[in-house]
mmCIF file of C-alpha atoms in Angstrom:
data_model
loop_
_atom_site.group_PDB
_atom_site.id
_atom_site.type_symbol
_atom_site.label_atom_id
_atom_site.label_comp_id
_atom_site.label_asym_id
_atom_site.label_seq_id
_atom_site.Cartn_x
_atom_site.Cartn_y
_atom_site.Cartn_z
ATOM 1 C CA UNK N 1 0.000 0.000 0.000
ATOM 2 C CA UNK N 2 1.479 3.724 -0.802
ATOM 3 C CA UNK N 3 0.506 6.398 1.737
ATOM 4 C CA UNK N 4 -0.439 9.474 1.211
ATOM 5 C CA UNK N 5 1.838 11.908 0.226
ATOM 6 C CA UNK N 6 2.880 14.666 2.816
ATOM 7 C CA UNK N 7 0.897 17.353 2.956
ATOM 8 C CA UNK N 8 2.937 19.315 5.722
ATOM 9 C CA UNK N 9 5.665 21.699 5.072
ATOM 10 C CA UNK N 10 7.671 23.789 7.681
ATOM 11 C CA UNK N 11 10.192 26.888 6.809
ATOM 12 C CA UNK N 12 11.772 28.022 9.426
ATOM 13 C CA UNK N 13 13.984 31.727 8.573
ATOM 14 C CA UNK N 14 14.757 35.488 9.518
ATOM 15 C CA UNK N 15 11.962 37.197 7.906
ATOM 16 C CA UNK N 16 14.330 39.396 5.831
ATOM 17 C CA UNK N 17 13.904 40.736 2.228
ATOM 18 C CA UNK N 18 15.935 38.034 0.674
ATOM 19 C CA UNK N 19 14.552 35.132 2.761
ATOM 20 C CA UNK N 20 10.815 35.995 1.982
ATOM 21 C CA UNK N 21 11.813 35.854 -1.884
ATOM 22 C CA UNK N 22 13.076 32.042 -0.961
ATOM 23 C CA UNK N 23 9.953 31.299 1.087
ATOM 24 C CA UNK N 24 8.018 32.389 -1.177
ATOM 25 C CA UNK N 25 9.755 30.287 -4.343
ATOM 26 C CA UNK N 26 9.521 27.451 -1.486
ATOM 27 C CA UNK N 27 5.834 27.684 -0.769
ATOM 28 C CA UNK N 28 5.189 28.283 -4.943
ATOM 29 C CA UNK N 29 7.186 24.672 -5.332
ATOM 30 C CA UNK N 30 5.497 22.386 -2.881
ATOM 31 C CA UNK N 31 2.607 23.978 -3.981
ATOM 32 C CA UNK N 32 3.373 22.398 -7.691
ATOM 33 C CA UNK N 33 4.222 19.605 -6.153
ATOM 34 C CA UNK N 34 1.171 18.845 -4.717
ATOM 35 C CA UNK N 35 -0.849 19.456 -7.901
ATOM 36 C CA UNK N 36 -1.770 22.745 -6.428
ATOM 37 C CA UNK N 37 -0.928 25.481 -9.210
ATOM 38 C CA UNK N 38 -4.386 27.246 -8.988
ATOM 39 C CA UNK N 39 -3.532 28.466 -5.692
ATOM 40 C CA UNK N 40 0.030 29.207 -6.095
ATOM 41 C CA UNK N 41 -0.135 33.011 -6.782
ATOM 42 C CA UNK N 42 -2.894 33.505 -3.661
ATOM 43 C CA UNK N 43 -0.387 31.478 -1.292
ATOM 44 C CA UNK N 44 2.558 33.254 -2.471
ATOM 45 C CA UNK N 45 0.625 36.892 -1.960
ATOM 46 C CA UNK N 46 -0.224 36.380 1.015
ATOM 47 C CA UNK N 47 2.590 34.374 2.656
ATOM 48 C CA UNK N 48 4.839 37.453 1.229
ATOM 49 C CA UNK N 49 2.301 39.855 3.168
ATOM 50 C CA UNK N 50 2.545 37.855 6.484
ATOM 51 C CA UNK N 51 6.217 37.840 6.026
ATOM 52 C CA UNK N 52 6.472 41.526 5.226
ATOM 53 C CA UNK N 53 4.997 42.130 8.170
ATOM 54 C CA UNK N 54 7.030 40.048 10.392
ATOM 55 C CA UNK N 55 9.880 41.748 9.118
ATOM 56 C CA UNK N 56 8.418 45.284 9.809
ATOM 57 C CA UNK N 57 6.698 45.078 13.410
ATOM 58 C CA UNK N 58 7.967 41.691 14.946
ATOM 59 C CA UNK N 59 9.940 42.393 18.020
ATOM 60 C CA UNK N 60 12.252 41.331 19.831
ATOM 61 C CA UNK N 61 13.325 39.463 16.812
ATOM 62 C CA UNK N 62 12.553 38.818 13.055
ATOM 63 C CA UNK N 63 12.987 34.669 13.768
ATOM 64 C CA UNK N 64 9.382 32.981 12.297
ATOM 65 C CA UNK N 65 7.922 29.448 11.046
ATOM 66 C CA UNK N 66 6.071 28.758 8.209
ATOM 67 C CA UNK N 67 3.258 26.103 7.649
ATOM 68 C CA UNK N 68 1.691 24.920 4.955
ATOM 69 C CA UNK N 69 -0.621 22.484 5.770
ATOM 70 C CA UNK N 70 -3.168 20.784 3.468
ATOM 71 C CA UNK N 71 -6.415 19.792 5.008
ATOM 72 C CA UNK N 72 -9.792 18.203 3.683
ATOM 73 C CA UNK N 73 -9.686 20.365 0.670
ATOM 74 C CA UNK N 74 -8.251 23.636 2.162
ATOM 75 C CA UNK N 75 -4.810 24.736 2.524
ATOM 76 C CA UNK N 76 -3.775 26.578 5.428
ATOM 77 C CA UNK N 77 -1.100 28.957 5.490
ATOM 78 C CA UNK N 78 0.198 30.127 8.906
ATOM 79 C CA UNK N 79 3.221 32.365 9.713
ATOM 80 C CA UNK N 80 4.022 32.225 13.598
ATOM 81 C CA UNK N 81 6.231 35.314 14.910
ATOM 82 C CA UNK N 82 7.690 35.552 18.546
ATOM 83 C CA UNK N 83 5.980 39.075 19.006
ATOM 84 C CA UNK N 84 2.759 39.120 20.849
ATOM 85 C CA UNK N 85 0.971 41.994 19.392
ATOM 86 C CA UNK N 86 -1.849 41.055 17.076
ATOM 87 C CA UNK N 87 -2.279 43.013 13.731
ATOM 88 C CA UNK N 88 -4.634 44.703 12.685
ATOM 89 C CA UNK N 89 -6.785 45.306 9.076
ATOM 90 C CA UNK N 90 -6.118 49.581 8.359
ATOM 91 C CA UNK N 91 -7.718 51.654 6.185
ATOM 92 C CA UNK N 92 -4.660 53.208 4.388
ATOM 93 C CA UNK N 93 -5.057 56.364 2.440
ATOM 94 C CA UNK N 94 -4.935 56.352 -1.128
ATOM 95 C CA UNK N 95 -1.472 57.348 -1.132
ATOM 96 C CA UNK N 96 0.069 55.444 1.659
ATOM 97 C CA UNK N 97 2.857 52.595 0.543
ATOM 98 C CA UNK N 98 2.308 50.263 3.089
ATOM 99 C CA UNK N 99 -0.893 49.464 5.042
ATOM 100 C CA UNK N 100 -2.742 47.284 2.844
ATOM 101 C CA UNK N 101 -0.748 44.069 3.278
ATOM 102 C CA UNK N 102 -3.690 42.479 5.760
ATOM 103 C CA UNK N 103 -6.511 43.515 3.815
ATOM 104 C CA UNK N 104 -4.783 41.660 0.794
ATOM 105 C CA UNK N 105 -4.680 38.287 2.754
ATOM 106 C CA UNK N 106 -8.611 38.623 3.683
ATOM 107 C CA UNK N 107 -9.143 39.783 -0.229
ATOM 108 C CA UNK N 108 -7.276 36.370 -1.723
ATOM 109 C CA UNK N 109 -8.456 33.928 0.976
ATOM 110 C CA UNK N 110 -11.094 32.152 2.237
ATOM 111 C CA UNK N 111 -10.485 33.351 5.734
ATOM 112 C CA UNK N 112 -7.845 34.770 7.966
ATOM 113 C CA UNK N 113 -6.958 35.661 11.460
ATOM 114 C CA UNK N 114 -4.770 35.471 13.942
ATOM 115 C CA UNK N 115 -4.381 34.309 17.807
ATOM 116 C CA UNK N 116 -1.896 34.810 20.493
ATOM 117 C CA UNK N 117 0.367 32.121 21.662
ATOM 118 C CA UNK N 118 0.969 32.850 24.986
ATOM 119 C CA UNK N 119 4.447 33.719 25.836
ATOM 120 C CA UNK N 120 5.687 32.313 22.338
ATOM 121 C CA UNK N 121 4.199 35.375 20.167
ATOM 122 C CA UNK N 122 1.587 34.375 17.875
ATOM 123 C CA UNK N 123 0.237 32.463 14.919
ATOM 124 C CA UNK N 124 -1.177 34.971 11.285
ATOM 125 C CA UNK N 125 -2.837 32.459 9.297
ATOM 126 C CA UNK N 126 -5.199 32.122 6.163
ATOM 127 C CA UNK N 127 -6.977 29.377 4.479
ATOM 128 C CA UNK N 128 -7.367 28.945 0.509
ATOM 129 C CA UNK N 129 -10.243 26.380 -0.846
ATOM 130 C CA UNK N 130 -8.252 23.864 -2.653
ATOM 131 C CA UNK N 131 -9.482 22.283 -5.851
ATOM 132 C CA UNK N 132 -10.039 18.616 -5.462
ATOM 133 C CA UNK N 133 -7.269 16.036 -5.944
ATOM 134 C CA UNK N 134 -8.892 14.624 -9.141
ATOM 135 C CA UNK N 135 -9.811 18.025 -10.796
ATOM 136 C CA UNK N 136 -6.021 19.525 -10.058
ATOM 137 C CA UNK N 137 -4.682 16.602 -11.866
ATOM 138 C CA UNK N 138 -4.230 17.290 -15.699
ATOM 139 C CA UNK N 139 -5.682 14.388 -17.804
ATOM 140 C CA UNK N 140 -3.006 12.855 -20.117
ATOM 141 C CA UNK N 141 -4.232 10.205 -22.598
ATOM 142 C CA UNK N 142 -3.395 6.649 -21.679
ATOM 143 C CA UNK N 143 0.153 5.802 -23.949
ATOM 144 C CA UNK N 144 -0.405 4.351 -27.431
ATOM 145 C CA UNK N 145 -4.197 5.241 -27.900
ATOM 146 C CA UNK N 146 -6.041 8.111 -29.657
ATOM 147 C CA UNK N 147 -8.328 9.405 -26.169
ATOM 148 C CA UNK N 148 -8.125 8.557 -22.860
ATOM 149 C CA UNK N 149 -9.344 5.379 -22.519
ATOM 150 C CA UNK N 150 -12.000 6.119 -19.130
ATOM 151 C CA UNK N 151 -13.346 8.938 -20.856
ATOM 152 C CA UNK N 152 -13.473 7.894 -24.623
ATOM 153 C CA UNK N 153 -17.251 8.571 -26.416
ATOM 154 C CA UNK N 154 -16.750 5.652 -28.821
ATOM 155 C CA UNK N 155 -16.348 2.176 -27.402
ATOM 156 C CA UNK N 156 -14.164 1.249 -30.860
ATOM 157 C CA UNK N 157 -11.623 4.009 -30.110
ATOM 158 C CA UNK N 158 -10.442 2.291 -27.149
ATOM 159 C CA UNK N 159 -7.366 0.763 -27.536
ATOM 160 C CA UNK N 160 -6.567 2.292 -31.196
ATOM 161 C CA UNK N 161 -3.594 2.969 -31.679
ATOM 162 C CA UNK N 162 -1.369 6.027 -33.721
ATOM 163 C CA UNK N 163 0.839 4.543 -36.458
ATOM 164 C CA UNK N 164 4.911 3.982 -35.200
ATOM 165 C CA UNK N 165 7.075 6.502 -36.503
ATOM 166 C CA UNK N 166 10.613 5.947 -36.314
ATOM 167 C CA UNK N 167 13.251 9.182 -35.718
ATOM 168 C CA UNK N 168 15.569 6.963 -37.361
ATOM 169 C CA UNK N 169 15.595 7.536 -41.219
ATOM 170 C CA UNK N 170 15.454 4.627 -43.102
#
């Protein structure tokens, strides 16, 4: 019997500008890996906000973990700091550059929040829906036939096969 894949992956860095760019490559790769590309530019927008943030406001120091977790058809993103201040969603004036990372993560997900971790700092998470294991799955057709053979319309074009071409001349 094969199990499962995992569908667990822990980061743990300094949340500086060059780390978040690797986090974020390393999030967008498991991601592919688990047959997960829809959600790839969501998860990478909003892990980059969470880490963004970390880097910004997270005292005493810029040390953080993040999970990626994949659960009954939702991925959960989390990004745990040592700082026990919660943030908060601003309204940021039109011509503020920073302010809006927060109210990106609750625009791309499914939900968001965060919660304090006692004397450890805290947990900023968000959930994406994740398409279904069969419908992230591209459908290739099975090797030597015409259609995919589960899915063909006519019973006689099962099993036909494409004439055998050679690369070598002659």
């Amino acid at each position: 019997m094969i199990s499962q894949p995992s569908r667990h992956c822990t980061v743990e860095l300094q949340a500086l500008p060059s780390r978040i760019g690797q986090v974020r490559r390393i999030v967008s790769a498991q991601l592919r890996y688990w047959h997960l590309d829809p959600l790839i530019d969501q998860a990478a927008l909003g892990v980059t906000e969470l880490l963004t943030n970390v880097h910004r406001h997270a005292e005493p120091d810029k040390t953080c973990t993040v999970e990626i977790e994949l659960l009954l058809e939702r991925l959960m993103v989390s990004v745990h700091d040592h700082d026990p201040r919660l943030p908060e969603v601003r309204d940021a004036d039109p011509f503020e550059t920073c302010g809006r990372g927060l109210a990106m993560v609750a625009a791309v997900s499914e939900s968001w929040g965060a919660q304090p971790q006692g004397d450890t700092g805290k947990v900023v998470w968000f959930t994406l829906c994740a398409p279904s294991a069969l419908t992230s799955l591209p459908t290739y057709p099975v090797y030597g036939t015409t259609r995919a053979a589960p899915f063909a319309e006519d019973p006689a074009a099962v099993g036909a096969h494409a004439p055998a071409r050679s690369a070598v001349a002659g």
